[in-house]
Amino acid sequence: MHLVSIDQIRNAMARIENHVFHTPLLPCAWAQDGTDETRTLKLKPENLQSIGSFKIRGAANAVAALTPEQRARGVVTHSGGNHGQGLALAARHYGVRAVIVVPDVAPAVKVEAMRKLGATVVLVPAADRFRRANELIATHGYTLVPSFDAHEVIAGQGTVGLEIIQDFSDVETVLVPIGGGGLAAGVGTAVKALAPEVRVIGVEPELAAETRESFGRGTLVPWEAERTYRTIADGVRLCPSELTFAHLVARLDDIVAVSEDEIREAMRVLAHRAHLVVEPSGALTTAAYLFHREELPPRRHHVAIVSGGNVDAKAYAQILA
Amino acid sequence: MHLVSIDQIRNAMARIENHVFHTPLLPCAWAQDGTDETRTLKLKPENLQSIGSFKIRGAANAVAALTPEQRARGVVTHSGGNHGQGLALAARHYGVRAVIVVPDVAPAVKVEAMRKLGATVVLVPAADRFRRANELIATHGYTLVPSFDAHEVIAGQGTVGLEIIQDFSDVETVLVPIGGGGLAAGVGTAVKALAPEVRVIGVEPELAAETRESFGRGTLVPWEAERTYRTIADGVRLCPSELTFAHLVARLDDIVAVSEDEIREAMRVLAHRAHLVVEPSGALTTAAYLFHREELPPRRHHVAIVSGGNVDAKAYAQILA
């Protein structure tokens, strides 16, 4: 299977840098414990992107790669979450029509955001979203921009890894959340190409740890949606595709899983100490740094990718209370 | 009266840049309304400093300016808020003892943070804090580092303005909160020296708008503490000194005041759209941008300084709920 190359990620960076915020690395003096002052954490706060997540990167690269004919017809996707917002914004940048097929369980805040960005939102039961998107493609000639299962999307997400290595040459471990695996595939590709000695560790919720199980077995073992939908981390309930999984096997060093309580506690710590509003999926990596030290490589300088901040207002207030 | 110069702010920048996070300017597509796409907002998120506020800048510059004899004896201040944390961290950077006299009404989160940074915290009734600090100075020879009423502190805070002009040459209006006036004095000095055509607008709560009243009269009109303590914006309850007020008169274009409801709504908007946890004082400038457009100069490109994020966890959860 053809994997994304570092050159494709460099090309993505050149294409999208005018549409994407180069997020800083935030030092976290508060994360140092008394036992080992040399163990440090920096955050890569992708929740500070204008759509509140890294997904603008892959979506912008995919739209930038379309032919003029494809742009004239429009794009569609069947992701109700941050990718929908990313595609809506990317399409607006390029003057392209975007239709987003959204599972009706998606947080209201995300649906509203997509509409404000000018996209057409089609709400359907979760199980119908692939069929409905295919109907729209057949009828209108839209181009599908998947949320992770495409080389251009993976290359776009990989720009997160490119920026980390450019900005922090002393990094030793990069922690990246895994849902569909597009971000982890891209970041793993960039980091291992530019700094092969750096460890790249994926992080999943225990309740949606199909990638960790698959990684251990060497073959993809999807979990039922009914099972993964138990986690509050709605951004990472999906299973990798064959394409993203092939990248993860080739480029990740390990995968750790965190509990629901650890995710909630990491959200509180990120609010009170880092002053960031983070959605559950965005807190996975900080939870791994704080609560799974013994499972991580014994290295000093960590970067935790905070993937997004689009959390339902009511749910967030309850977690902080 | 001798006012701080741009050269003093440049010197401060050179001294403190290793101890201070150069905060980015965050674009806010969400802040554009449909009526005028050319009116833009960027945030200067000083809540992302490791102590959660801009106060590290002035404190670090003041400690850096001490003589070796002064450093050997230690420093003291009578600010229970973010300046206490700033001085604690600055003193730790330079290996200097710090004693912080704190009003016993200060948020618990701030007191705990100062202790974790290695400072000695002395809790006293608010009215006793000046007397107690003077006793400690007389007994131990500590040097007082005021929270705003000192040239080196103002110069340190002015580095916020220096960074804004360096990073965003198209800025037309800078919005800055006013409490004791150190930040506004420093930012006004830097901005007017480097880009005199840029408007600098101070923002206060209506319930602690003594500076706006004083600005209109041309003379300092302090309000009683009992009066200013009604605002939830605990970081800006203090009144400027003669020194900071002289800077404000010379360098600010105007001062606007925002209501308590507007402050709370701006905190919610900053959480849900910018994904930043902001204390009430830190939300003043965004409230002015969102709700007081008619009082601001008719300019396009705004920067709102988000001064800090150290808000009591329980109070914050209530505001978001």
XYZ file of C-alpha atoms in Angstrom:
642
model
C 0.000 0.000 0.000
C 1.289 3.468 -0.882
C 1.985 5.509 2.245
C 2.121 9.303 2.490
C 5.641 10.740 2.146
C 7.309 13.649 3.909
C 7.360 15.467 0.548
C 3.558 15.249 0.379
C 3.401 16.776 3.865
C 5.806 19.548 2.854
C 3.642 20.236 -0.188
C 0.566 20.340 2.032
C 2.290 22.878 4.296
C 3.049 25.142 1.335
C -0.558 24.903 0.089
C -2.388 25.490 3.343
C -0.192 27.804 5.381
C -2.303 30.843 4.508
C -5.467 29.117 5.770
C -4.079 27.500 8.902
C -2.865 28.986 12.185
C 0.683 27.844 13.008
C -0.081 26.935 16.615
C 2.625 27.643 19.209
C 4.045 25.104 21.644
C 2.869 26.045 25.129
C 5.317 25.381 27.972
C 3.623 23.809 31.021
C 5.642 24.517 34.157
C 2.604 23.247 36.103
C 3.064 19.757 34.640
C 6.454 19.214 36.280
C 6.231 17.137 39.410
C 8.625 17.325 42.309
C 10.171 13.908 41.676
C 11.747 14.661 38.306
C 12.264 18.263 37.177
C 13.724 17.085 33.856
C 10.423 15.596 32.631
C 8.664 18.352 30.683
C 5.439 18.849 28.753
C 4.563 21.252 25.960
C 1.097 21.432 24.410
C 0.377 21.806 20.688
C -3.007 23.562 21.027
C -4.889 22.815 17.810
C -8.059 23.869 19.652
C -6.839 27.413 18.910
C -7.441 26.970 15.156
C -10.348 29.199 14.142
C -12.629 26.135 13.741
C -11.376 24.756 17.054
C -9.503 21.702 15.742
C -6.674 20.414 13.525
C -9.181 19.218 10.921
C -8.842 22.404 8.874
C -5.382 21.159 7.830
C -6.409 17.951 6.060
C -9.588 19.444 4.636
C -7.780 22.475 3.223
C -5.143 20.279 1.604
C -7.783 18.019 0.067
C -9.786 20.941 -1.360
C -6.600 22.615 -2.627
C -5.794 19.415 -4.550
C -9.129 19.326 -6.443
C -9.291 19.919 -10.199
C -11.145 23.036 -11.414
C -13.980 20.747 -12.577
C -14.269 19.150 -9.135
C -14.240 22.566 -7.447
C -17.021 23.772 -9.728
C -19.293 20.869 -8.656
C -18.646 20.937 -4.901
C -17.578 18.641 -2.068
C -19.378 16.395 0.390
C -18.450 14.510 3.535
C -20.187 12.305 6.071
C -18.482 13.502 9.235
C -20.600 15.383 11.711
C -17.755 16.546 13.844
C -14.694 18.690 13.455
C -13.953 17.459 9.940
C -17.303 18.833 8.821
C -16.308 22.245 10.165
C -12.877 21.908 8.595
C -14.328 21.093 5.199
C -16.882 23.892 5.470
C -14.140 26.447 6.174
C -11.747 25.035 3.574
C -14.503 25.112 0.952
C -15.282 28.726 1.822
C -11.613 29.658 1.396
C -11.661 28.240 -2.146
C -15.210 29.309 -3.063
C -16.444 25.706 -3.296
C -19.899 24.405 -2.317
C -19.799 22.072 0.727
C -22.516 19.628 1.812
C -22.012 17.929 5.168
C -23.989 14.776 6.010
C -24.152 14.741 9.811
C -25.229 11.959 12.192
C -28.130 13.328 14.214
C -26.264 12.554 17.465
C -23.606 15.207 16.690
C -23.216 18.011 19.259
C -25.436 20.975 18.390
C -22.474 23.352 18.682
C -20.745 21.609 15.773
C -23.813 21.629 13.498
C -24.403 25.313 14.147
C -20.753 26.115 13.421
C -20.885 24.344 10.036
C -23.984 26.285 9.012
C -22.369 29.585 10.019
C -19.415 28.716 7.774
C -21.785 28.494 4.818
C -22.097 24.723 4.456
C -25.330 22.859 3.760
C -25.953 20.432 6.641
C -27.985 17.234 6.073
C -28.944 15.533 9.364
C -29.463 11.722 9.150
C -29.423 8.736 11.515
C -25.774 7.732 12.061
C -26.156 4.425 10.220
C -27.456 6.177 7.067
C -24.672 8.680 6.596
C -22.572 6.732 4.056
C -25.599 5.870 1.918
C -26.860 9.458 1.945
C -23.455 10.860 0.995
C -23.215 8.381 -1.891
C -26.657 9.446 -3.113
C -25.538 13.074 -3.153
C -22.369 12.167 -5.042
C -24.359 10.207 -7.639
C -26.949 12.960 -8.067
C -24.788 16.099 -8.004
C -21.284 14.968 -8.879
C -19.822 16.164 -5.590
C -16.339 14.967 -4.661
C -16.101 13.048 -1.401
C -13.551 14.464 1.062
C -13.244 11.765 3.745
C -12.401 12.702 7.296
C -9.259 10.559 7.372
C -9.196 7.840 4.689
C -7.337 9.744 1.949
C -3.705 10.556 1.232
C -4.260 14.318 0.905
C -6.106 14.441 4.231
C -3.372 12.492 6.031
C -0.718 14.746 4.452
C -2.564 17.846 5.649
C -2.814 16.567 9.229
C 0.895 15.713 9.046
C 1.719 19.431 9.027
C 1.109 19.320 12.794
C 4.126 17.019 13.098
C 6.180 19.159 10.740
C 5.579 22.222 12.915
C 6.463 20.345 16.116
C 9.860 19.233 14.795
C 10.569 22.663 13.273
C 9.731 24.494 16.496
C 11.198 22.163 19.157
C 14.340 20.309 18.154
C 14.728 18.781 21.638
C 11.396 16.933 21.607
C 11.758 13.254 22.523
C 8.168 11.941 22.668
C 5.091 13.108 20.713
C 1.667 12.063 22.043
C -1.110 12.017 19.441
C -4.784 11.000 19.759
C -6.164 8.242 17.508
C -9.705 8.154 16.166
C -9.811 7.416 12.462
C -6.047 7.701 12.541
C -5.520 10.509 10.033
C -3.777 12.830 12.483
C -1.639 10.050 13.978
C -0.727 8.736 10.514
C 0.331 12.178 9.306
C 2.151 13.178 12.477
C 3.929 9.809 12.653
C 5.046 10.206 9.049
C 6.397 13.731 9.555
C 8.121 13.012 12.872
C 9.775 9.750 11.822
C 11.000 11.288 8.552
C 12.525 14.358 10.195
C 13.593 12.968 13.591
C 13.527 9.147 13.579
C 14.767 8.939 17.178
C 11.647 10.708 18.494
C 9.003 8.350 19.883
C 5.444 8.756 18.568
C 2.814 7.343 20.907
C -0.862 7.095 20.012
C -3.533 7.606 22.672
C -7.087 6.195 22.722
C -9.892 5.953 25.256
C -10.071 2.494 26.859
C -13.691 2.383 25.666
C -12.647 2.853 22.020
C -9.250 1.146 22.011
C -9.704 -0.861 18.827
C -6.501 0.563 17.390
C -4.448 -0.563 20.381
C -5.923 -4.047 20.074
C -5.313 -4.019 16.308
C -1.758 -2.695 16.747
C -0.982 -5.563 19.132
C -2.386 -8.180 16.752
C -0.938 -6.633 13.602
C -4.299 -6.623 11.864
C -7.315 -4.349 11.940
C -9.943 -5.463 14.496
C -12.862 -3.047 14.248
C -15.147 -2.653 17.272
C -18.895 -2.260 16.964
C -20.091 1.360 16.953
C -22.385 0.490 19.876
C -19.239 -0.288 21.858
C -17.061 2.717 20.954
C -19.951 5.158 21.387
C -19.708 4.646 25.161
C -16.722 6.993 25.454
C -17.292 10.716 25.995
C -14.475 11.320 23.499
C -16.808 11.725 20.523
C -13.996 12.767 18.190
C -12.251 9.376 18.359
C -15.087 6.843 18.277
C -14.255 5.823 14.714
C -11.940 2.987 13.730
C -8.930 3.480 11.428
C -9.191 2.459 7.788
C -6.795 0.024 6.134
C -4.915 3.069 4.820
C -4.458 4.898 8.123
C -3.808 1.638 9.999
C -0.959 0.814 7.595
C 0.617 4.171 8.492
C 0.162 3.581 12.219
C 1.820 0.143 12.077
C 4.736 1.625 10.123
C 5.226 4.841 12.083
C 3.953 4.603 15.662
C 6.032 3.211 18.517
C 3.162 2.304 20.809
C -0.447 3.044 21.749
C -1.742 3.667 25.274
C -5.334 3.843 26.462
C -6.811 6.164 29.102
C -9.952 5.910 31.223
C -13.018 8.137 31.098
C -12.169 9.555 34.540
C -8.662 10.364 33.365
C -10.058 12.169 30.320
C -12.363 14.279 32.508
C -9.581 15.086 34.964
C -7.248 16.081 32.126
C -9.975 18.420 30.803
C -10.134 20.081 34.233
C -6.349 20.357 34.486
C -6.157 21.866 30.997
C -8.840 24.407 31.955
C -7.358 25.446 35.283
C -3.640 25.232 34.593
C -3.232 25.671 30.830
C -6.341 27.892 30.492
C -7.514 25.956 27.448
C -11.028 24.719 26.708
C -10.535 21.215 25.347
C -12.998 18.603 24.109
C -12.667 15.064 25.501
C -10.687 13.786 22.491
C -8.355 16.754 22.844
C -7.545 15.800 26.440
C -6.435 12.215 25.682
C -2.759 13.001 25.274
C -2.515 15.103 28.418
C -4.246 12.282 30.303
C -1.594 9.871 29.015
C 1.215 12.216 30.119
C -0.267 12.751 33.573
C -1.596 9.272 34.402
C 0.297 6.691 32.283
C 3.899 7.670 32.815
C 4.993 4.062 33.385
C 3.706 3.032 29.946
C 5.529 5.836 28.094
C 9.174 5.716 26.981
C 11.498 7.025 29.745
C 12.202 10.278 27.907
C 12.319 13.897 29.075
C 10.686 16.267 26.611
C 7.091 15.539 25.634
C 4.695 17.264 23.255
C 0.993 16.467 23.697
C -1.186 17.327 20.705
C -4.421 18.943 21.913
C -6.532 18.087 18.909
C -9.651 20.201 19.485
C -11.895 22.265 21.725
C -15.427 21.892 20.337
C -17.261 20.570 23.365
C -20.962 20.988 24.030
C -21.371 23.924 26.441
C -23.639 22.096 28.882
C -21.524 18.929 28.978
C -18.409 21.035 29.548
C -19.915 22.997 32.427
C -20.887 19.695 34.082
C -17.350 18.330 33.776
C -15.876 21.489 35.323
C -18.448 21.635 38.129
C 6.767 63.279 36.208
C 9.191 60.939 34.427
C 7.340 58.535 32.134
C 8.604 55.181 30.896
C 10.279 55.343 27.468
C 10.207 52.916 24.552
C 13.910 52.249 25.206
C 13.079 51.039 28.717
C 10.500 48.681 27.207
C 13.025 47.416 24.650
C 15.503 46.828 27.478
C 12.829 44.959 29.406
C 12.179 42.738 26.381
C 15.854 41.828 26.123
C 16.027 41.034 29.848
C 12.911 38.912 30.184
C 12.477 37.147 26.871
C 13.909 33.905 28.216
C 11.382 33.880 31.083
C 8.289 34.979 29.172
C 6.200 33.222 26.518
C 5.883 35.352 23.377
C 2.120 34.886 23.030
C 0.710 34.573 19.494
C -2.087 36.698 18.063
C -5.126 34.447 17.620
C -7.338 35.186 14.615
C -11.065 35.108 15.470
C -13.123 34.378 12.360
C -16.068 33.822 14.731
C -15.973 37.482 15.812
C -16.831 38.793 12.337
C -20.459 39.685 12.004
C -22.442 39.627 8.786
C -22.786 43.400 8.571
C -19.113 44.255 8.137
C -16.616 41.584 7.092
C -13.762 44.084 7.278
C -13.995 44.499 11.070
C -11.631 41.922 12.574
C -10.486 40.799 16.002
C -7.296 39.106 17.124
C -6.664 38.068 20.717
C -3.357 38.481 22.573
C -3.800 35.554 25.011
C -1.658 36.382 28.044
C -3.659 33.742 29.918
C -1.356 31.263 28.133
C 1.678 32.463 30.124
C 2.755 29.679 32.459
C 1.405 31.618 35.478
C -1.788 32.411 33.564
C -1.320 36.181 33.205
C 0.852 39.001 31.811
C 2.123 39.818 35.307
C 5.251 37.691 34.842
C 6.528 40.394 32.466
C 6.651 43.312 34.881
C 7.736 41.181 37.826
C 10.577 39.574 35.874
C 11.818 42.955 34.683
C 11.719 44.376 38.210
C 13.633 41.429 39.697
C 16.156 41.496 36.837
C 16.848 45.160 37.672
C 17.726 44.499 41.357
C 21.274 44.937 42.627
C 23.110 41.812 43.876
C 22.631 43.094 47.449
C 18.876 43.458 46.947
C 18.655 39.987 45.398
C 20.476 38.477 48.349
C 17.902 39.890 50.792
C 14.729 39.066 48.852
C 11.556 40.718 47.561
C 8.083 41.347 48.934
C 4.772 42.489 47.508
C 1.263 43.077 48.771
C -0.713 41.785 45.807
C -2.710 38.633 46.309
C -3.522 38.121 42.676
C -1.652 37.493 39.486
C 1.204 39.836 40.398
C 1.938 37.648 43.425
C 2.273 34.645 41.126
C 4.348 36.670 38.690
C 6.742 37.775 41.419
C 6.961 34.258 42.841
C 7.936 32.844 39.443
C 10.291 35.721 38.598
C 12.020 35.330 41.979
C 12.432 31.592 41.378
C 14.039 32.274 37.988
C 16.646 34.482 39.671
C 17.041 32.456 42.877
C 15.599 35.238 45.035
C 13.427 34.817 48.134
C 9.831 36.076 47.628
C 7.297 36.918 50.353
C 3.773 37.676 49.173
C 1.343 39.481 51.512
C -2.092 38.409 50.335
C -5.546 39.804 51.208
C -7.517 36.944 52.720
C -10.276 37.444 50.115
C -7.948 36.329 47.281
C -9.096 33.291 45.251
C -7.728 30.061 46.722
C -6.378 29.012 43.332
C -4.027 32.009 43.275
C -2.713 31.456 46.813
C -2.033 27.789 46.116
C -0.223 28.652 42.885
C 2.102 31.105 44.694
C 3.025 28.501 47.291
C 3.759 25.916 44.596
C 6.135 28.413 42.968
C 8.146 28.523 46.196
C 6.956 31.842 47.633
C 6.106 32.464 51.275
C 2.472 33.571 51.502
C 1.288 35.776 54.397
C -2.535 36.029 54.565
C -3.903 39.247 56.140
C -7.139 41.264 56.081
C -7.148 43.378 52.909
C -6.844 46.659 54.826
C -3.666 45.478 56.611
C -1.650 44.458 53.585
C 0.389 47.658 53.153
C 1.274 47.862 56.863
C 2.308 44.210 56.991
C 4.492 44.504 53.886
C 6.190 47.594 55.375
C 6.883 45.682 58.592
C 8.556 42.901 56.605
C 10.649 45.439 54.689
C 11.753 47.124 57.922
C 12.570 43.814 59.629
C 14.222 41.853 56.810
C 15.403 44.435 54.292
C 13.252 43.033 51.488
C 12.778 45.143 48.368
C 9.187 46.032 47.532
C 8.103 45.074 44.000
C 4.760 46.830 43.523
C 2.138 45.340 41.251
C 2.005 48.407 38.999
C 3.373 51.577 40.634
C 6.991 51.351 39.425
C 8.805 52.199 36.202
C 10.389 48.760 35.783
C 7.031 47.040 36.221
C 5.336 49.301 33.661
C 8.221 48.757 31.236
C 7.894 44.984 31.611
C 4.157 45.040 30.917
C 4.874 47.251 27.911
C 6.489 44.286 26.161
C 2.934 43.112 25.398
C 2.507 46.193 23.229
C 5.926 45.736 21.640
C 5.000 42.204 20.569
C 1.638 43.324 19.144
C 3.212 45.957 16.885
C 6.040 43.597 15.850
C 3.638 40.779 14.966
C 0.732 42.675 13.349
C 1.690 45.781 11.409
C -1.921 46.325 10.230
C -3.396 46.711 13.731
C -5.522 49.852 14.087
C -7.002 49.600 17.605
C -5.556 47.957 20.728
C -7.947 47.216 23.607
C -6.307 46.924 27.028
C -7.847 46.335 30.476
C -7.211 48.857 33.254
C -6.891 47.976 36.922
C -3.873 49.582 38.553
C -2.945 50.752 35.079
C 0.487 49.142 34.715
C -0.413 47.093 31.653
C -2.302 49.929 29.970
C 0.527 52.395 30.752
C 3.164 50.076 29.294
C 1.143 49.032 26.260
C 0.122 52.626 25.527
C 3.760 53.694 25.700
C 4.966 50.959 23.343
C 2.151 51.324 20.823
C 2.236 55.119 20.619
C 6.038 55.138 20.260
C 6.105 52.542 17.469
C 2.785 53.251 15.682
C 1.331 56.603 16.786
C -1.672 56.273 14.459
C -2.916 53.156 16.313
C -5.692 53.863 18.825
C -5.198 52.517 22.372
C -8.461 52.124 24.273
C -8.626 51.195 27.952
C -11.461 49.003 29.253
C -12.883 48.888 32.802
C -15.911 47.360 34.475
C -18.700 49.907 35.021
C -18.531 48.957 38.710
C -14.835 49.918 38.946
C -14.657 52.723 36.370
C -12.701 55.193 38.456
C -10.113 55.543 35.705
C -12.715 56.491 33.114
C -14.117 59.102 35.491
C -10.601 60.350 36.283
C -9.638 60.392 32.584
C -12.661 62.581 31.825
C -11.862 64.988 34.655
C -8.106 65.047 34.035
C -7.367 64.221 37.668
C -7.286 61.070 39.710
C -10.618 60.364 41.453
C -10.182 57.166 43.502
C -13.272 55.138 44.365
C -13.742 53.449 47.709
C -12.655 49.799 47.807
C -16.157 48.907 49.046
C -17.458 50.254 45.760
C -14.991 48.676 43.309
C -15.141 45.294 45.059
C -18.652 44.808 43.664
C -17.318 43.796 40.233
C -16.510 40.141 39.532
C -13.381 41.353 37.732
C -11.131 40.912 40.768
C -7.977 41.714 38.799
C -9.002 45.322 38.094
C -10.561 46.508 41.369
C -7.562 48.697 42.155
C -7.204 52.338 41.211
C -4.246 53.674 39.195
C -1.435 55.487 41.006
C -0.315 58.999 40.111
C 2.462 57.374 38.051
C 0.316 55.037 35.978
C -2.436 57.641 35.620
C 0.052 60.105 34.149
C 0.920 57.491 31.520
C -2.754 56.812 30.763
C -3.531 60.506 30.262
C -0.537 60.847 27.942
C -0.948 57.667 25.926
C -4.542 56.401 25.858
C -7.119 57.647 23.374
C -10.202 56.747 25.373
C -11.622 54.459 28.078
C -14.854 52.465 27.800
C -16.703 50.628 30.559
C -18.531 47.276 30.306
C -21.274 45.744 32.432
C -21.046 42.640 34.621
C -23.389 40.767 32.256
C -21.195 41.701 29.312
C -18.113 40.411 31.144
C -19.811 37.072 31.857
C -21.052 36.737 28.275
C -17.568 37.514 26.917
C -16.149 34.788 29.194
C -18.624 32.313 27.666
C -17.852 33.432 24.121
C -14.110 33.130 24.763
C -14.644 29.606 26.129
C -16.871 28.331 23.346
C -15.467 30.120 20.321
C -11.831 30.911 21.164
C -11.410 27.869 23.457
C -9.703 29.976 26.103
C -10.341 29.938 29.851
C -10.340 33.595 30.856
C -10.807 35.307 34.205
C -13.329 38.182 34.389
C -10.645 40.881 34.027
C -9.269 39.040 31.005
C -12.654 39.208 29.268
C -13.081 43.003 29.524
C -11.532 43.814 26.167
C -13.504 41.181 24.250
C -16.671 42.515 25.906
C -15.806 45.997 24.648
C -15.227 44.690 21.107
C -18.482 42.710 21.062
C -20.850 45.047 22.897
C -19.480 48.616 22.663
C -18.734 48.984 18.990
C -20.330 52.411 18.791
C -17.957 53.793 21.449
C -14.814 52.516 19.715
C -12.990 54.314 16.885
C -14.404 53.269 13.465
C -11.360 51.163 12.602
C -11.016 47.692 11.088
C -8.291 45.658 12.764
C -8.555 45.208 16.540
C -6.348 43.422 19.057
C -7.918 42.600 22.421
C -5.443 41.845 25.199
C -6.683 38.856 27.226
C -4.825 39.628 30.416
C -5.267 36.424 32.415
C -7.032 33.138 33.070
C -6.754 32.524 36.817
C -10.394 32.160 37.745
C -11.721 30.204 40.710
C -12.861 26.801 39.416
C -16.272 26.884 41.088
C -17.062 30.445 40.035
C -16.030 29.623 36.464
C -18.221 26.525 36.249
C -21.177 28.629 37.444
C -20.599 31.250 34.757
C -20.436 28.595 32.026
C -23.493 26.711 33.310
